PDB file of C-alpha atoms in Angstrom:
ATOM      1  CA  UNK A   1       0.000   0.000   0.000  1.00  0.00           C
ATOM      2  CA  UNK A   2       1.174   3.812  -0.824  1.00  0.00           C
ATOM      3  CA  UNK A   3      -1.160   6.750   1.073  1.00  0.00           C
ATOM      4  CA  UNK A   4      -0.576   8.323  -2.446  1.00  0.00           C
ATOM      5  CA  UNK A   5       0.052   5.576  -5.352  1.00  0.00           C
ATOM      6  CA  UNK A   6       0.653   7.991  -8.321  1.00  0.00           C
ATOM      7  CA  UNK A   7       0.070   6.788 -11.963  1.00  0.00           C
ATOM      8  CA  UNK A   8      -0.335   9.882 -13.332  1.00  0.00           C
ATOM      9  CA  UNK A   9       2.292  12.486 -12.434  1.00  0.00           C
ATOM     10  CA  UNK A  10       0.479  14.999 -15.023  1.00  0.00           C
ATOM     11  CA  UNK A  11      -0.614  16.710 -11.589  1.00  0.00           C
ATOM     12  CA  UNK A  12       0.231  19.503  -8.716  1.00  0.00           C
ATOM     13  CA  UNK A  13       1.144  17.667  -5.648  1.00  0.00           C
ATOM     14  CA  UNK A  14       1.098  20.631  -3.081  1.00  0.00           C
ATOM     15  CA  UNK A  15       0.943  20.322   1.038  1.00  0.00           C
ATOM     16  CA  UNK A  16       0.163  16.997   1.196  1.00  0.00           C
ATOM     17  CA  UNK A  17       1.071  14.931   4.068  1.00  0.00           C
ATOM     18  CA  UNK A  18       1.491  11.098   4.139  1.00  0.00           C
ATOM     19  CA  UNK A  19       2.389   9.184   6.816  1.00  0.00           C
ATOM     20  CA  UNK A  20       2.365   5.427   8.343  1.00  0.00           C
ATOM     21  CA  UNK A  21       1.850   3.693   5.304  1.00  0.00           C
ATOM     22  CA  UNK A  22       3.558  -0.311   5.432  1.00  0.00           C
ATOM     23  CA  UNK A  23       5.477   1.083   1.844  1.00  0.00           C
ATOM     24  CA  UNK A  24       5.481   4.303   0.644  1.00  0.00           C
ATOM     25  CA  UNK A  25       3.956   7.666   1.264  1.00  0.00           C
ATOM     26  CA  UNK A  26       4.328   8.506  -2.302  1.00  0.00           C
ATOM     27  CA  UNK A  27       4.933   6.030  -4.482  1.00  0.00           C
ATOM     28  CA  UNK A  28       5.183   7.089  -8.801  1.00  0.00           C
ATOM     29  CA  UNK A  29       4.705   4.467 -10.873  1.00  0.00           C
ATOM     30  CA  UNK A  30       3.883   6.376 -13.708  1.00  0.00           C
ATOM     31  CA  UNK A  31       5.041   6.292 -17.151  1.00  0.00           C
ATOM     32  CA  UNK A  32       8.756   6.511 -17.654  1.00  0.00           C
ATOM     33  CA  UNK A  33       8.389   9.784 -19.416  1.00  0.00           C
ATOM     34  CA  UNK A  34       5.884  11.822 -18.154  1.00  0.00           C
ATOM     35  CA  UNK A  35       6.300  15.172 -16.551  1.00  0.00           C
ATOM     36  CA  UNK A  36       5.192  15.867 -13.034  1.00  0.00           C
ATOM     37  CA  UNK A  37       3.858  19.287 -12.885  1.00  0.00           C
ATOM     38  CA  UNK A  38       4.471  20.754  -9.502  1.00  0.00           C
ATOM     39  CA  UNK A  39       5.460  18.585  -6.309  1.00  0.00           C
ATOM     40  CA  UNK A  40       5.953  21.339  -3.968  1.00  0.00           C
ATOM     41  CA  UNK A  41       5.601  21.357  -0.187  1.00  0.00           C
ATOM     42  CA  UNK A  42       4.897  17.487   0.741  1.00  0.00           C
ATOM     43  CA  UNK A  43       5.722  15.868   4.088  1.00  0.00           C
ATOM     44  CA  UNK A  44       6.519  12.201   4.132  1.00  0.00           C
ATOM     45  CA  UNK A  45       6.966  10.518   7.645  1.00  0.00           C
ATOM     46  CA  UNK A  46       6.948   6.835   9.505  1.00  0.00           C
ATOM     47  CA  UNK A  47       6.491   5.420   5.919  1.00  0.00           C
ATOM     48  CA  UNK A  48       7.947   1.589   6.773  1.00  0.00           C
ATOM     49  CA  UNK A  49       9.569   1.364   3.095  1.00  0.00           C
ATOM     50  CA  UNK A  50      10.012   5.399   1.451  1.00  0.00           C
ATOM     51  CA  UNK A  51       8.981   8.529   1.678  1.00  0.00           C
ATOM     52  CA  UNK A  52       8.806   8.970  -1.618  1.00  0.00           C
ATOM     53  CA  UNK A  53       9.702   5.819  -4.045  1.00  0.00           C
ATOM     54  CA  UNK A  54      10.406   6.452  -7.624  1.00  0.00           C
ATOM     55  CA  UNK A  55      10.440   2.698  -8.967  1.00  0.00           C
ATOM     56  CA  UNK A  56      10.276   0.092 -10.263  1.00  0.00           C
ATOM     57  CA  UNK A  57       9.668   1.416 -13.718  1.00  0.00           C
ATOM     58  CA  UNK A  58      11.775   4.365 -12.979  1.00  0.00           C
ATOM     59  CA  UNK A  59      11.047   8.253 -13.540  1.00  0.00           C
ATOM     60  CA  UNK A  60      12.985   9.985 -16.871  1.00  0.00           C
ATOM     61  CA  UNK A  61      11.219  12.824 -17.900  1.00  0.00           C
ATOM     62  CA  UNK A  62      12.469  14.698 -20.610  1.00  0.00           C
ATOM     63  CA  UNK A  63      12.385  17.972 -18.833  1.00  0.00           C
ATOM     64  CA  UNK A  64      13.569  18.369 -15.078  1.00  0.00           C
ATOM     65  CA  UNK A  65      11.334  17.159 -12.532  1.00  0.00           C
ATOM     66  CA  UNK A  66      11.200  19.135  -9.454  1.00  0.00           C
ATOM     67  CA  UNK A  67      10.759  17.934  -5.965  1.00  0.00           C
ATOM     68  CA  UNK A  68      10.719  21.032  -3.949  1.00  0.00           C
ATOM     69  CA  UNK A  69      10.441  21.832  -0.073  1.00  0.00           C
ATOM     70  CA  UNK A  70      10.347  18.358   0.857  1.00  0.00           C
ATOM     71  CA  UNK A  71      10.314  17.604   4.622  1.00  0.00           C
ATOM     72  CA  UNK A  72      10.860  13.391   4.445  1.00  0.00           C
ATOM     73  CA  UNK A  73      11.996  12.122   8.000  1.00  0.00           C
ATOM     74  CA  UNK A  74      11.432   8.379  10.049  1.00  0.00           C
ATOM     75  CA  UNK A  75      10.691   6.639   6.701  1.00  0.00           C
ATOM     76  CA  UNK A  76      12.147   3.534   6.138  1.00  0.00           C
ATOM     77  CA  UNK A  77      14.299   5.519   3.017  1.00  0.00           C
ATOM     78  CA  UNK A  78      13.513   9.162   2.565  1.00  0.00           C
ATOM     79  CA  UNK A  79      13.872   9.129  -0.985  1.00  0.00           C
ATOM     80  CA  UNK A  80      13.790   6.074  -3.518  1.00  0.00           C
ATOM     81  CA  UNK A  81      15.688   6.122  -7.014  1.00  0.00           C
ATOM     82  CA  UNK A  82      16.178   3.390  -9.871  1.00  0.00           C
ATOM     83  CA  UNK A  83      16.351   4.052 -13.049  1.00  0.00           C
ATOM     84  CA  UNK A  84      15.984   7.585 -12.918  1.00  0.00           C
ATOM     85  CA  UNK A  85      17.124  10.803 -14.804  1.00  0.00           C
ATOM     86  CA  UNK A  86      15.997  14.943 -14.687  1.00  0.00           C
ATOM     87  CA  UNK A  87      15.041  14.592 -11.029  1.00  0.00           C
ATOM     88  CA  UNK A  88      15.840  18.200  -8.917  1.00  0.00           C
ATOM     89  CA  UNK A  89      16.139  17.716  -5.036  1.00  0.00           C
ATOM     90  CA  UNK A  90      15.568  21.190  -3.846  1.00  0.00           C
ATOM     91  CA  UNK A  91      15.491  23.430  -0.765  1.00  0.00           C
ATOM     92  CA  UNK A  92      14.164  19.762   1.218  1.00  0.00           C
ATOM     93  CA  UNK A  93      14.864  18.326   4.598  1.00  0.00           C
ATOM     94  CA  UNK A  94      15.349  15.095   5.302  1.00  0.00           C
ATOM     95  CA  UNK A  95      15.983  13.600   8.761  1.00  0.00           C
ATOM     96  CA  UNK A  96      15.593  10.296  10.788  1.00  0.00           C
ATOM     97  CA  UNK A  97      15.379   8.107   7.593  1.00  0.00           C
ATOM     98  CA  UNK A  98      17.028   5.132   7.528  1.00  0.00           C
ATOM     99  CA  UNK A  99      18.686   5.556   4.287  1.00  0.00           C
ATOM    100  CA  UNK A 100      18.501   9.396   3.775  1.00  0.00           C
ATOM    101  CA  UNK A 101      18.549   8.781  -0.229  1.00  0.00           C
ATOM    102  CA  UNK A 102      19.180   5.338  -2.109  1.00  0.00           C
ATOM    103  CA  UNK A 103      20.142   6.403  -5.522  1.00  0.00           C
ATOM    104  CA  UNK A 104      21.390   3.813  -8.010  1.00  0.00           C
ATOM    105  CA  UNK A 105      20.775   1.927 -11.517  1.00  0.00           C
ATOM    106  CA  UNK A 106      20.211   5.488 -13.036  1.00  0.00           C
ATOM    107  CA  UNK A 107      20.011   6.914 -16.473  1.00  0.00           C
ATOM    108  CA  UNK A 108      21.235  10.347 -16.015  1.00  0.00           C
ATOM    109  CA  UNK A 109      21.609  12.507 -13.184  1.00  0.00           C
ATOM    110  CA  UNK A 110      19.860  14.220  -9.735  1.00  0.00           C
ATOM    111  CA  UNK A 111      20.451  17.499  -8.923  1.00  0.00           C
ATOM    112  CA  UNK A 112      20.387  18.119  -4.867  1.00  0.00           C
ATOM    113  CA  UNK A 113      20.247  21.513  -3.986  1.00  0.00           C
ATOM    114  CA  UNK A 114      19.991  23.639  -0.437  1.00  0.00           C
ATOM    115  CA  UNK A 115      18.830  20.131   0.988  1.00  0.00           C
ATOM    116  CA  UNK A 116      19.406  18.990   4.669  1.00  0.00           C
ATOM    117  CA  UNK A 117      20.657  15.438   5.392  1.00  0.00           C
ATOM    118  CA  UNK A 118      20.313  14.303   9.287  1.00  0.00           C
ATOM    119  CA  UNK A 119      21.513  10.584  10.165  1.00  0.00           C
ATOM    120  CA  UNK A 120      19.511   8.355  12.154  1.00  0.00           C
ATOM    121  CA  UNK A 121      19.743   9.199  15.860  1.00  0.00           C
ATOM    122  CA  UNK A 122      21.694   5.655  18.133  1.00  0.00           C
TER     123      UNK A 122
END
């Protein structure tokens, strides 16, 4: 289960909040290629597998994707990535994750900018 299982990305994702789902708060599964249009804002906590998972088909849009003001902590992984190009990581927090970011199998390149990286408290 996701709280939001996205299959469309062709949407604004603003403020949203998901929380104590057994996999992901937000989980894309979208086609490879799609754009998302605005993901702005979104909290992700005490998500058992992400906060956010972008697999297992991957995200490669042709155009950048922002993720902006993200605020992902005591997730399982903040932030999932396979198979992934165009993705920007901006002005976020993440915290308590743990796996801050798992990043790996990718097409291109991420962009991580102004973002906040806390490690799992002993």
């Amino acid at each position: 289960c996701s709280t939001f299982w996205i299959t469309n990305p062709n949407n604004y994702f603003i403020g949203n909040v998901a929380a104590g789902c057994v996999l992901s708060g937000f989980w894309f599964e979208e086609p490879k290629q799609d754009p998302v249009y605005l993901f702005k804002d979104n909290v992700a906590h005490n998500n058992m597998n992400a906060g956010i998972n972008l697999y297992p088909h991957g995200y490669s849009p042709p155009s950048p994707a922002y993720f902006d003001n993200l605020t992902l902590y005591n997730n399982g992984k903040g932030m999932f990535m396979k198979r992934t190009k165009n993705i920007r990581i901006r002005n976020s927090f993440f915290a308590w994750n743990s796996v801050g970011l798992q990043y790996f199998k990718n097409n291109g390149y991420a962009i991580i900018q102004n973002t906040t990286f806390h490690a799992t408290p002993p």
